[in-house]
Amino acid sequence: MAKTKKGEPRPANAAAPQNGAPADGDDAALNRELLRSMLLQRRFEERCAEAYAIGKIGGFCHLYIGQEAVSTGSLSLLRDDDYVITTYRDHGQALARGITPRAVMAELFGRIDGCARGKGGSMHMFDRNTNFLGGHGIVGGHVPIAAGVGFAIKYRGGDQVIICFMGESVVNTGAFHEALNMAGLWKLPCVFLIENNRYGMGTALERASAIHDIHERGAAYNMHRDFCDGQDVFAVRKTVGEAIDRARREQQPTLIDVRTYRFMGHSMSDAVSGTYRSKAELDEYLKRDPIALLRAHMQDAGQITDDEVHALDEEIKGIVQDSWDFADASPEPPLEALYEDVYVDTTS
Amino acid sequence: MPVITYRDALNQALREELQRDDRVFLMGEEVAVYNGAYKVSKGLLQEFGEMRVVDTPITELGFAGVGVGAAMVGLRPVIEFMTWNFALLAIDQVVNAAAKMLYMSGGQYPMPIVFRGPNGAALQLSAQHSTAWESWLAHIPGLKVVAPGTPYDAKGLLKAAIRDDNPVCFLEGEMLYNTKGEVPEEEYVIPLGKADLKREGDHATIVTWGKMALVAVQAADQLAKEGIRVDVVDLRTVRPVDTEAVYASVRKTNRCVVLEEGWEHSGVGAQVVDYVQRECFDHLDAPVLRVHQADVPMPYAKQLEKAAKPDVPKTIAAIKRVMYLD
Ligand SMILES: Cc1ncc(C[n+]2csc(CCOP(=O)(O)OP(=O)(O)O)c2C)c(N)n1
């Protein structure tokens, strides 16, 4: 694994070169937590694919495999009272933020114990306990909402921040530009984090955006901007960490282009490769599997043994199996639930 | 009782609710320094400061979304659209975000937000500035849609809308802002979803809401001179509809005209007719008729505009037809 750590140079939007092991990877206990978080997402998503194939999960289902360093790296830096909002590709962030695998799997199965009581499904994970403000299905639509959360933080004089995840296609929507303008204008404590996996469905970034270094769009809104290698969890932590500090201490927003890759199709109905991207390209990126990179780093640094990796993996597989069993046993929402949650009957 | 304008009634409601709850803020284009495009927010910036009365860029989608986000985490935004015509740029936030958030989150995120602004036609503003949007909004489960026609209703309903924990679309009228009416000095709140009988009579019923409540009342007063007495049921809220008030009136008069400002096709009026045919079928002595805007974009030329708009003569004609007087 160590041999492939550097990976191949990336086209058009190549991240800063990674020279050897990340410098800030010395904390063995932390690294173990990061590995655990990323591995949980990987094993969870693998089982989702299986559950989808046999019809236990329905609708649209967008897997997160390949992007785990982005969710784990960034969310490992947040406080409990901070906020998270994201797109429909939301299982990874939900788990990394600490929604239980049981609640996420039950949501996917459309069951009453799901984190949205079975009413949201794959694209709409919500959890008040962890300030997880959703999974949103309209490309770009959640970015102004993130600005609104930033506005509310500022309104109350708080020092929380919000991380707003989005795919790179979002930068071409009007909602993105309107939101970033206000965030820049009003100095809102938002981290706008682009998970740049190079494709919006089948459309490559270069075929959709007039500029390819998309973090530069932040310049139009007088906003700090940065980019990093999204396969390297330490690089993500460093770059996003700076943005979080800036948001928390100075109430300054940041736009970050986190360069990653999805190892699966856009959704369960999309082939992994062969139409808009080649098998050869995919294979190149697979060499920079974020979990393999972290594991190799930890092994090189003597922070974990093969046996420990194996044991951790087995433990996580057990957790995911438990989530599956739990979801399977959880009832469907009763028919009375159909008309619940349309309105609340409270006033204030 | 003091007589004040519809504009001042709204201004009072905003001021009182801003005073009452510091989670309430007003946001929109020109609401602060300019005192509002229609001066509804006059003086509020001076009283409450720029964090609570917030001027935005021209960015409807953006600031509607800001409102949604702020509401998600516990604030109570009042989002002003300069007119509802411009709210179309923000419709994704109103419909896909605000209206659906509670449901898709399994009940975790209520949405205490008001979207408000003038709706429908003024005078000679032609195609893009004259549309009545309530039928679009009333279609959506999760929204409440309010359209007051008098200063008294405007104040009491806006206060209720701001206190409601659901998203409320509040439709005012450019032509209503200068109209006057009695508004008590003591505080009052009008519950959403309750109709008001603006005129009483036993010959026929007019069901209406918003600006058309004025037209209906004028029609009723003219008809009274001819000895025709009509009920004017002002719904005031078009989602939810106070169906009981409609049924009670139609069961009494046996004849019904539904008057609305917007277009005929798929209008709220069609929904009211459906309620009536289902629940009052045996009481009807004539088909229910509708008065509405002509099925065309609003023209500019005076004569054409007049022909396109629902008005008092058209309403009177419809009443006479359901009474078989013509
Ligand atoms: C406004 C809107 N247009 C189109 C779609 C359909 N759609 C869903 S995902 C997607 C691609 C988005 O790509 P990107 O933002 O890069 O995120 P990724 O899926 O790669 O995570 C499209 C076109 C949508 N959901 N919303």
PDB file of C-alpha atoms in Angstrom, chain B residues 125-316:
ATOM      1  CA  LEU B 125     -48.171  46.936 -14.312  1.00  0.00           C
ATOM      2  CA  SER B 126     -48.816  44.476 -17.142  1.00  0.00           C
ATOM      3  CA  ALA B 127     -47.715  40.888 -17.551  1.00  0.00           C
ATOM      4  CA  GLN B 128     -44.821  40.269 -15.176  1.00  0.00           C
ATOM      5  CA  HIS B 129     -45.908  42.320 -12.177  1.00  0.00           C
ATOM      6  CA  SER B 130     -49.578  41.461 -11.844  1.00  0.00           C
ATOM      7  CA  THR B 131     -50.006  37.801 -11.017  1.00  0.00           C
ATOM      8  CA  ALA B 132     -51.976  36.423  -8.096  1.00  0.00           C
ATOM      9  CA  TRP B 133     -50.013  33.414  -6.840  1.00  0.00           C
ATOM     10  CA  GLU B 134     -52.169  31.926  -4.119  1.00  0.00           C
ATOM     11  CA  SER B 135     -53.263  28.931  -6.154  1.00  0.00           C
ATOM     12  CA  TRP B 136     -49.643  27.883  -6.648  1.00  0.00           C
ATOM     13  CA  LEU B 137     -48.908  28.163  -2.962  1.00  0.00           C
ATOM     14  CA  ALA B 138     -52.143  26.695  -1.676  1.00  0.00           C
ATOM     15  CA  HIS B 139     -51.390  23.554  -3.659  1.00  0.00           C
ATOM     16  CA  ILE B 140     -48.561  22.639  -1.304  1.00  0.00           C
ATOM     17  CA  PRO B 141     -49.063  20.564   1.848  1.00  0.00           C
ATOM     18  CA  GLY B 142     -46.892  21.968   4.606  1.00  0.00           C
ATOM     19  CA  LEU B 143     -47.628  25.617   3.783  1.00  0.00           C
ATOM     20  CA  LYS B 144     -50.305  27.838   5.230  1.00  0.00           C
ATOM     21  CA  VAL B 145     -51.505  30.579   2.911  1.00  0.00           C
ATOM     22  CA  VAL B 146     -53.107  33.738   4.221  1.00  0.00           C
ATOM     23  CA  ALA B 147     -54.651  36.598   2.234  1.00  0.00           C
ATOM     24  CA  PRO B 148     -56.233  39.353   4.347  1.00  0.00           C
ATOM     25  CA  GLY B 149     -58.461  41.955   2.722  1.00  0.00           C
ATOM     26  CA  THR B 150     -58.858  44.572   5.475  1.00  0.00           C
ATOM     27  CA  PRO B 151     -56.554  46.423   7.891  1.00  0.00           C
ATOM     28  CA  TYR B 152     -58.113  44.614  10.848  1.00  0.00           C
ATOM     29  CA  ASP B 153     -57.539  41.208   9.302  1.00  0.00           C
ATOM     30  CA  ALA B 154     -54.076  42.149   8.070  1.00  0.00           C
ATOM     31  CA  LYS B 155     -52.846  43.008  11.541  1.00  0.00           C
ATOM     32  CA  GLY B 156     -54.404  40.138  13.423  1.00  0.00           C
ATOM     33  CA  LEU B 157     -53.445  37.560  10.849  1.00  0.00           C
ATOM     34  CA  LEU B 158     -49.855  38.742  10.445  1.00  0.00           C
ATOM     35  CA  LYS B 159     -49.360  38.460  14.188  1.00  0.00           C
ATOM     36  CA  ALA B 160     -50.785  34.952  14.095  1.00  0.00           C
ATOM     37  CA  ALA B 161     -48.608  34.043  11.115  1.00  0.00           C
ATOM     38  CA  ILE B 162     -45.446  35.169  12.907  1.00  0.00           C
ATOM     39  CA  ARG B 163     -46.376  33.163  16.004  1.00  0.00           C
ATOM     40  CA  ASP B 164     -47.256  30.043  14.024  1.00  0.00           C
ATOM     41  CA  ASP B 165     -44.605  27.322  14.027  1.00  0.00           C
ATOM     42  CA  ASN B 166     -45.367  26.407  10.395  1.00  0.00           C
ATOM     43  CA  PRO B 167     -44.275  28.179   7.222  1.00  0.00           C
ATOM     44  CA  VAL B 168     -46.864  30.799   6.285  1.00  0.00           C
ATOM     45  CA  CYS B 169     -47.173  32.580   2.951  1.00  0.00           C
ATOM     46  CA  PHE B 170     -48.771  35.931   3.630  1.00  0.00           C
ATOM     47  CA  LEU B 171     -50.296  37.662   0.611  1.00  0.00           C
ATOM     48  CA  GLU B 172     -50.900  41.378   0.790  1.00  0.00           C
ATOM     49  CA  GLY B 173     -52.124  43.695  -1.941  1.00  0.00           C
ATOM     50  CA  GLU B 174     -50.478  46.739  -3.440  1.00  0.00           C
ATOM     51  CA  MET B 175     -53.932  48.246  -3.981  1.00  0.00           C
ATOM     52  CA  LEU B 176     -54.845  47.486  -0.389  1.00  0.00           C
ATOM     53  CA  TYR B 177     -51.982  49.291   1.360  1.00  0.00           C
ATOM     54  CA  ASN B 178     -53.787  52.627   1.319  1.00  0.00           C
ATOM     55  CA  THR B 179     -57.226  51.289   2.204  1.00  0.00           C
ATOM     56  CA  LYS B 180     -58.475  52.209   5.653  1.00  0.00           C
ATOM     57  CA  GLY B 181     -60.377  50.443   8.361  1.00  0.00           C
ATOM     58  CA  GLU B 182     -60.928  50.202  12.085  1.00  0.00           C
ATOM     59  CA  VAL B 183     -58.171  48.593  14.074  1.00  0.00           C
ATOM     60  CA  PRO B 184     -58.467  48.400  17.850  1.00  0.00           C
ATOM     61  CA  GLU B 185     -55.755  49.766  20.063  1.00  0.00           C
ATOM     62  CA  GLU B 186     -55.650  46.735  22.303  1.00  0.00           C
ATOM     63  CA  GLU B 187     -53.756  43.688  21.137  1.00  0.00           C
ATOM     64  CA  TYR B 188     -55.563  40.952  19.210  1.00  0.00           C
ATOM     65  CA  VAL B 189     -54.609  37.932  17.133  1.00  0.00           C
ATOM     66  CA  ILE B 190     -56.831  36.306  14.496  1.00  0.00           C
ATOM     67  CA  PRO B 191     -56.452  32.538  14.238  1.00  0.00           C
ATOM     68  CA  LEU B 192     -55.345  31.255  10.829  1.00  0.00           C
ATOM     69  CA  GLY B 193     -57.871  29.140   8.966  1.00  0.00           C
ATOM     70  CA  LYS B 194     -60.984  30.992  10.145  1.00  0.00           C
ATOM     71  CA  ALA B 195     -63.269  32.693   7.648  1.00  0.00           C
ATOM     72  CA  ASP B 196     -65.141  35.899   8.382  1.00  0.00           C
ATOM     73  CA  LEU B 197     -68.647  36.762   7.241  1.00  0.00           C
ATOM     74  CA  LYS B 198     -68.135  40.222   5.758  1.00  0.00           C
ATOM     75  CA  ARG B 199     -71.777  40.675   4.687  1.00  0.00           C
ATOM     76  CA  GLU B 200     -74.836  38.697   5.612  1.00  0.00           C
ATOM     77  CA  GLY B 201     -77.719  37.700   3.374  1.00  0.00           C
ATOM     78  CA  ASP B 202     -79.860  34.726   2.453  1.00  0.00           C
ATOM     79  CA  HIS B 203     -80.160  34.885  -1.350  1.00  0.00           C
ATOM     80  CA  ALA B 204     -76.683  33.782  -2.427  1.00  0.00           C
ATOM     81  CA  THR B 205     -73.122  33.289  -1.202  1.00  0.00           C
ATOM     82  CA  ILE B 206     -69.911  34.853  -2.445  1.00  0.00           C
ATOM     83  CA  VAL B 207     -66.807  32.976  -1.321  1.00  0.00           C
ATOM     84  CA  THR B 208     -63.645  34.999  -1.691  1.00  0.00           C
ATOM     85  CA  TRP B 209     -60.385  36.091  -0.037  1.00  0.00           C
ATOM     86  CA  GLY B 210     -57.651  38.714  -0.148  1.00  0.00           C
ATOM     87  CA  LYS B 211     -58.149  41.806  -2.230  1.00  0.00           C
ATOM     88  CA  MET B 212     -61.355  40.371  -3.745  1.00  0.00           C
ATOM     89  CA  ALA B 213     -63.036  40.642  -0.350  1.00  0.00           C
ATOM     90  CA  LEU B 214     -63.307  44.368  -1.100  1.00  0.00           C
ATOM     91  CA  VAL B 215     -64.855  43.710  -4.498  1.00  0.00           C
ATOM     92  CA  ALA B 216     -67.275  41.224  -2.970  1.00  0.00           C
ATOM     93  CA  VAL B 217     -68.381  43.669  -0.310  1.00  0.00           C
ATOM     94  CA  GLN B 218     -68.921  46.398  -2.883  1.00  0.00           C
ATOM     95  CA  ALA B 219     -70.912  43.999  -5.043  1.00  0.00           C
ATOM     96  CA  ALA B 220     -72.971  42.923  -2.040  1.00  0.00           C
ATOM     97  CA  ASP B 221     -73.747  46.533  -1.129  1.00  0.00           C
ATOM     98  CA  GLN B 222     -74.893  47.329  -4.659  1.00  0.00           C
ATOM     99  CA  LEU B 223     -77.001  44.196  -4.812  1.00  0.00           C
ATOM    100  CA  ALA B 224     -78.580  45.110  -1.488  1.00  0.00           C
ATOM    101  CA  LYS B 225     -79.922  48.242  -3.140  1.00  0.00           C
ATOM    102  CA  GLU B 226     -81.746  45.981  -5.570  1.00  0.00           C
ATOM    103  CA  GLY B 227     -83.080  43.906  -2.708  1.00  0.00           C
ATOM    104  CA  ILE B 228     -80.646  41.009  -3.235  1.00  0.00           C
ATOM    105  CA  ARG B 229     -79.006  39.972  -0.003  1.00  0.00           C
ATOM    106  CA  VAL B 230     -75.760  37.979  -0.192  1.00  0.00           C
ATOM    107  CA  ASP B 231     -73.413  36.373   2.284  1.00  0.00           C
ATOM    108  CA  VAL B 232     -69.793  37.344   1.731  1.00  0.00           C
ATOM    109  CA  VAL B 233     -67.642  34.574   3.154  1.00  0.00           C
ATOM    110  CA  ASP B 234     -64.114  35.965   3.323  1.00  0.00           C
ATOM    111  CA  LEU B 235     -61.902  32.913   3.755  1.00  0.00           C
ATOM    112  CA  ARG B 236     -58.908  35.052   4.797  1.00  0.00           C
ATOM    113  CA  THR B 237     -56.823  31.850   4.759  1.00  0.00           C
ATOM    114  CA  VAL B 238     -56.782  29.711   1.604  1.00  0.00           C
ATOM    115  CA  ARG B 239     -54.809  26.889   3.152  1.00  0.00           C
ATOM    116  CA  PRO B 240     -56.346  25.523   5.269  1.00  0.00           C
ATOM    117  CA  VAL B 241     -59.815  26.542   4.045  1.00  0.00           C
ATOM    118  CA  ASP B 242     -62.553  27.093   6.612  1.00  0.00           C
ATOM    119  CA  THR B 243     -64.883  24.699   4.826  1.00  0.00           C
ATOM    120  CA  GLU B 244     -67.469  24.726   7.614  1.00  0.00           C
ATOM    121  CA  ALA B 245     -68.057  28.433   7.106  1.00  0.00           C
ATOM    122  CA  VAL B 246     -68.560  27.838   3.373  1.00  0.00           C
ATOM    123  CA  TYR B 247     -70.951  24.939   3.928  1.00  0.00           C
ATOM    124  CA  ALA B 248     -72.998  26.809   6.517  1.00  0.00           C
ATOM    125  CA  SER B 249     -73.507  29.699   4.142  1.00  0.00           C
ATOM    126  CA  VAL B 250     -74.255  27.637   1.031  1.00  0.00           C
ATOM    127  CA  ARG B 251     -76.692  25.432   2.922  1.00  0.00           C
ATOM    128  CA  LYS B 252     -78.503  28.615   3.896  1.00  0.00           C
ATOM    129  CA  THR B 253     -78.490  30.405   0.518  1.00  0.00           C
ATOM    130  CA  ASN B 254     -78.400  27.417  -1.882  1.00  0.00           C
ATOM    131  CA  ARG B 255     -76.482  29.475  -4.418  1.00  0.00           C
ATOM    132  CA  CYS B 256     -72.762  30.181  -4.640  1.00  0.00           C
ATOM    133  CA  VAL B 257     -70.298  32.291  -6.581  1.00  0.00           C
ATOM    134  CA  VAL B 258     -66.569  31.959  -5.995  1.00  0.00           C
ATOM    135  CA  LEU B 259     -64.614  35.118  -6.667  1.00  0.00           C
ATOM    136  CA  GLU B 260     -60.843  35.103  -7.019  1.00  0.00           C
ATOM    137  CA  GLU B 261     -58.209  37.432  -8.373  1.00  0.00           C
ATOM    138  CA  GLY B 262     -56.172  34.833 -10.240  1.00  0.00           C
ATOM    139  CA  TRP B 263     -56.704  32.622 -13.240  1.00  0.00           C
ATOM    140  CA  GLU B 264     -59.453  30.056 -13.527  1.00  0.00           C
ATOM    141  CA  HIS B 265     -57.524  26.922 -14.358  1.00  0.00           C
ATOM    142  CA  SER B 266     -56.502  24.940 -11.262  1.00  0.00           C
ATOM    143  CA  GLY B 267     -57.360  27.902  -9.054  1.00  0.00           C
ATOM    144  CA  VAL B 268     -58.217  27.853  -5.377  1.00  0.00           C
ATOM    145  CA  GLY B 269     -61.743  28.676  -6.525  1.00  0.00           C
ATOM    146  CA  ALA B 270     -61.949  25.327  -8.289  1.00  0.00           C
ATOM    147  CA  GLN B 271     -61.075  23.658  -5.005  1.00  0.00           C
ATOM    148  CA  VAL B 272     -63.816  25.561  -3.220  1.00  0.00           C
ATOM    149  CA  VAL B 273     -66.315  24.473  -5.877  1.00  0.00           C
ATOM    150  CA  ASP B 274     -65.217  20.879  -5.332  1.00  0.00           C
ATOM    151  CA  TYR B 275     -65.804  21.167  -1.593  1.00  0.00           C
ATOM    152  CA  VAL B 276     -69.247  22.644  -2.239  1.00  0.00           C
ATOM    153  CA  GLN B 277     -70.372  20.008  -4.745  1.00  0.00           C
ATOM    154  CA  ARG B 278     -69.323  17.231  -2.401  1.00  0.00           C
ATOM    155  CA  GLU B 279     -70.823  18.558   0.795  1.00  0.00           C
ATOM    156  CA  CYS B 280     -73.706  20.774  -0.361  1.00  0.00           C
ATOM    157  CA  PHE B 281     -74.919  18.927  -3.459  1.00  0.00           C
ATOM    158  CA  ASP B 282     -78.468  18.536  -2.249  1.00  0.00           C
ATOM    159  CA  HIS B 283     -78.640  22.155  -1.176  1.00  0.00           C
ATOM    160  CA  LEU B 284     -77.700  23.727  -4.488  1.00  0.00           C
ATOM    161  CA  ASP B 285     -80.377  25.382  -6.603  1.00  0.00           C
ATOM    162  CA  ALA B 286     -77.929  26.395  -9.348  1.00  0.00           C
ATOM    163  CA  PRO B 287     -74.491  25.453 -10.610  1.00  0.00           C
ATOM    164  CA  VAL B 288     -71.699  27.181  -8.714  1.00  0.00           C
ATOM    165  CA  LEU B 289     -70.130  29.920 -10.835  1.00  0.00           C
ATOM    166  CA  ARG B 290     -66.705  31.453 -10.741  1.00  0.00           C
ATOM    167  CA  VAL B 291     -65.420  34.967 -11.315  1.00  0.00           C
ATOM    168  CA  HIS B 292     -61.692  35.263 -12.000  1.00  0.00           C
ATOM    169  CA  GLN B 293     -59.028  36.853 -14.164  1.00  0.00           C
ATOM    170  CA  ALA B 294     -59.326  36.249 -17.925  1.00  0.00           C
ATOM    171  CA  ASP B 295     -57.114  33.401 -19.062  1.00  0.00           C
ATOM    172  CA  VAL B 296     -54.387  35.662 -20.451  1.00  0.00           C
ATOM    173  CA  PRO B 297     -51.234  37.363 -19.147  1.00  0.00           C
ATOM    174  CA  MET B 298     -52.188  40.755 -17.767  1.00  0.00           C
ATOM    175  CA  PRO B 299     -52.319  43.335 -20.584  1.00  0.00           C
ATOM    176  CA  TYR B 300     -51.082  46.888 -20.170  1.00  0.00           C
ATOM    177  CA  ALA B 301     -53.708  48.886 -22.109  1.00  0.00           C
ATOM    178  CA  LYS B 302     -56.353  50.255 -19.749  1.00  0.00           C
ATOM    179  CA  GLN B 303     -59.363  48.868 -21.496  1.00  0.00           C
ATOM    180  CA  LEU B 304     -57.842  45.423 -21.871  1.00  0.00           C
ATOM    181  CA  GLU B 305     -56.647  45.348 -18.280  1.00  0.00           C
ATOM    182  CA  LYS B 306     -60.121  46.197 -17.056  1.00  0.00           C
ATOM    183  CA  ALA B 307     -61.562  43.456 -19.221  1.00  0.00           C
ATOM    184  CA  ALA B 308     -59.102  40.956 -17.793  1.00  0.00           C
ATOM    185  CA  LYS B 309     -59.707  41.652 -14.114  1.00  0.00           C
ATOM    186  CA  PRO B 310     -62.526  40.349 -11.965  1.00  0.00           C
ATOM    187  CA  ASP B 311     -64.575  43.273 -10.695  1.00  0.00           C
ATOM    188  CA  VAL B 312     -67.860  44.381  -9.178  1.00  0.00           C
ATOM    189  CA  PRO B 313     -70.002  44.234 -12.369  1.00  0.00           C
ATOM    190  CA  LYS B 314     -68.738  40.737 -13.187  1.00  0.00           C
ATOM    191  CA  THR B 315     -69.475  39.590  -9.672  1.00  0.00           C
ATOM    192  CA  ILE B 316     -72.961  41.073  -9.728  1.00  0.00           C
TER     193      ILE B 316
END
